[in-house]
Amino acid sequence: VIALAVVAYGSWNWRHLYLERTRTIRLPEIKAPVDALFGIIWGVSPWIIAMGAVYLRGKRTAIAPLRSLAMASAVIGGFLGLRPVVRITLLTLFGWLVTRFIRPASGMRLSPLVVLWFATLIQIVFWRQLASAFSW
């Protein structure tokens, strides 16, 4: 909750730090806060849907990691905006699938948060290449 308050403050006061902003909003003073809000909504929504599916299947122990992913993705989405968090979500899902195939062979088990943070690092380091390859 504190991190989301910092996101709200930062998106309003430091609009120049947001590199990729939505093109649909023409008012520059609300462009960053609206994009941060869209990033929070997108960041949290896939994990909320997954929590609902897990809850309906009766696997209550799997909800806690998804809740952590939802909060971390909301903070990331608020800081980076909508387009980067969409790419991070796709990278996270791809990384999670890769770790699912690697895990039976090696026996290691990665936290979903590790995959999320690695996907975020990839986005931050290679944002220009990813933005030019996957943008709308």
Short mmCIF file of C-alpha atoms in Angstrom, two decimals:
data_model
loop_
_atom_site.label_atom_id
_atom_site.label_comp_id
_atom_site.label_asym_id
_atom_site.label_seq_id
_atom_site.Cartn_x
_atom_site.Cartn_y
_atom_site.Cartn_z
CA VAL A 1 0.00 0.00 0.00
CA ILE A 2 2.86 2.37 0.80
CA ALA A 3 4.53 1.51 -2.50
CA LEU A 4 1.33 2.36 -4.38
CA ALA A 5 1.20 5.72 -2.59
CA VAL A 6 4.79 6.38 -3.69
CA VAL A 7 3.77 5.42 -7.25
CA ALA A 8 0.87 7.87 -7.16
CA TYR A 9 3.09 10.67 -5.85
CA GLY A 10 5.87 9.91 -8.32
CA SER A 11 3.62 9.68 -11.36
CA TRP A 12 2.11 13.05 -10.55
CA ASN A 13 5.26 14.95 -9.58
CA TRP A 14 7.92 13.34 -11.77
CA ARG A 15 6.11 12.93 -15.06
CA HIS A 16 9.32 13.44 -17.03
CA LEU A 17 10.74 10.14 -15.71
CA TYR A 18 8.12 8.07 -17.49
CA LEU A 19 9.65 7.09 -20.80
CA GLU A 20 6.75 5.31 -22.45
CA ARG A 21 3.41 6.97 -22.03
CA THR A 22 0.08 6.40 -23.64
CA ARG A 23 -0.60 8.29 -26.84
CA THR A 24 -4.37 8.43 -26.42
CA ILE A 25 -4.37 11.07 -23.66
CA ARG A 26 -3.49 14.53 -24.92
CA LEU A 27 -3.25 16.43 -21.61
CA PRO A 28 0.38 16.15 -20.47
CA GLU A 29 -0.36 16.83 -16.80
CA ILE A 30 -2.59 13.76 -16.44
CA LYS A 31 -0.86 11.49 -18.93
CA ALA A 32 1.59 9.94 -16.42
CA PRO A 33 -0.93 9.39 -13.57
CA VAL A 34 -3.48 7.82 -15.92
CA ASP A 35 -0.83 5.58 -17.46
CA ALA A 36 0.35 4.60 -13.98
CA LEU A 37 -3.24 3.73 -13.06
CA PHE A 38 -3.62 1.63 -16.22
CA GLY A 39 -0.30 -0.05 -15.40
CA ILE A 40 -1.52 -0.91 -11.89
CA ILE A 41 -4.78 -2.31 -13.23
CA TRP A 42 -3.04 -4.39 -15.91
CA GLY A 43 -0.33 -5.51 -13.51
CA VAL A 44 -2.77 -6.86 -10.96
CA SER A 45 -5.49 -8.27 -13.24
CA PRO A 46 -3.85 -11.48 -14.58
CA TRP A 47 -2.93 -12.57 -11.07
CA ILE A 48 -6.38 -11.75 -9.66
CA ILE A 49 -7.92 -13.90 -12.41
CA ALA A 50 -5.45 -16.68 -11.60
CA MET A 51 -6.29 -16.40 -7.88
CA GLY A 52 -9.98 -16.79 -8.72
CA ALA A 53 -9.28 -19.87 -10.83
CA VAL A 54 -7.11 -21.40 -8.12
CA TYR A 55 -9.74 -20.64 -5.49
CA LEU A 56 -12.44 -22.31 -7.56
CA ARG A 57 -10.23 -25.39 -7.99
CA GLY A 58 -9.85 -25.59 -4.21
CA LYS A 59 -6.07 -25.14 -4.02
CA ARG A 60 -5.94 -22.58 -1.22
CA THR A 61 -2.16 -22.88 -0.69
CA ALA A 62 -1.42 -21.51 -4.17
CA ILE A 63 -3.22 -18.21 -3.49
CA ALA A 64 -0.44 -16.63 -1.37
CA PRO A 65 2.21 -16.62 -4.14
CA LEU A 66 -0.34 -15.21 -6.59
CA ARG A 67 -1.24 -12.47 -4.11
CA SER A 68 2.45 -11.57 -3.88
CA LEU A 69 2.68 -11.50 -7.68
CA ALA A 70 -0.39 -9.27 -7.87
CA MET A 71 1.03 -6.71 -5.44
CA ALA A 72 4.48 -6.72 -7.03
CA SER A 73 3.00 -6.40 -10.53
CA ALA A 74 0.80 -3.52 -9.39
CA VAL A 75 3.82 -1.63 -8.08
CA ILE A 76 5.82 -2.37 -11.24
CA GLY A 77 2.89 -1.32 -13.42
CA GLY A 78 2.52 1.90 -11.51
CA PHE A 79 6.18 2.79 -11.79
CA LEU A 80 6.72 1.79 -15.42
CA GLY A 81 3.27 2.25 -16.98
CA LEU A 82 0.96 0.19 -19.13
CA ARG A 83 3.10 -0.83 -22.10
CA PRO A 84 6.12 -1.99 -20.06
CA VAL A 85 3.98 -3.96 -17.62
CA VAL A 86 2.25 -5.76 -20.50
CA ARG A 87 5.65 -6.84 -21.80
CA ILE A 88 6.77 -7.79 -18.27
CA THR A 89 3.64 -9.89 -17.79
CA LEU A 90 4.26 -11.71 -21.07
CA LEU A 91 7.93 -12.24 -20.16
CA THR A 92 6.90 -13.51 -16.72
CA LEU A 93 4.43 -16.00 -18.15
CA PHE A 94 7.01 -17.18 -20.68
CA GLY A 95 9.65 -17.48 -17.95
CA TRP A 96 7.24 -19.34 -15.72
CA LEU A 97 6.53 -21.84 -18.52
CA VAL A 98 10.26 -22.30 -19.09
CA THR A 99 10.86 -22.96 -15.39
CA ARG A 100 8.01 -25.48 -15.37
CA PHE A 101 9.81 -27.48 -18.07
CA ILE A 102 13.26 -27.12 -16.48
CA ARG A 103 12.16 -27.98 -12.95
CA PRO A 104 11.42 -31.68 -13.44
CA ALA A 105 14.85 -32.22 -15.02
CA SER A 106 16.90 -30.29 -12.48
CA GLY A 107 14.73 -30.54 -9.37
CA MET A 108 15.06 -26.81 -8.63
CA ARG A 109 12.06 -24.69 -7.82
CA LEU A 110 11.97 -20.94 -8.47
CA SER A 111 9.59 -18.57 -6.79
CA PRO A 112 7.25 -16.83 -9.23
CA LEU A 113 8.52 -13.54 -7.82
CA VAL A 114 12.04 -14.37 -9.01
CA VAL A 115 10.70 -14.82 -12.53
CA LEU A 116 8.77 -11.53 -12.24
CA TRP A 117 11.80 -9.59 -11.01
CA PHE A 118 13.97 -11.10 -13.74
CA ALA A 119 11.39 -10.14 -16.37
CA THR A 120 11.34 -6.62 -14.92
CA LEU A 121 15.12 -6.45 -15.11
CA ILE A 122 15.00 -7.56 -18.76
CA GLN A 123 12.42 -4.85 -19.48
CA ILE A 124 14.45 -2.13 -17.78
CA VAL A 125 17.76 -3.09 -19.40
CA PHE A 126 16.40 -3.71 -22.90
CA TRP A 127 13.45 -1.30 -22.93
CA ARG A 128 14.38 0.39 -26.19
CA GLN A 129 14.70 -2.89 -28.07
CA LEU A 130 11.52 -4.31 -26.52
CA ALA A 131 9.59 -1.09 -27.16
CA SER A 132 10.60 -1.05 -30.81
CA ALA A 133 9.80 -4.74 -31.24
CA PHE A 134 6.59 -4.95 -29.18
CA SER A 135 4.70 -1.69 -28.98
CA TRP A 136 1.35 -0.40 -30.03
#
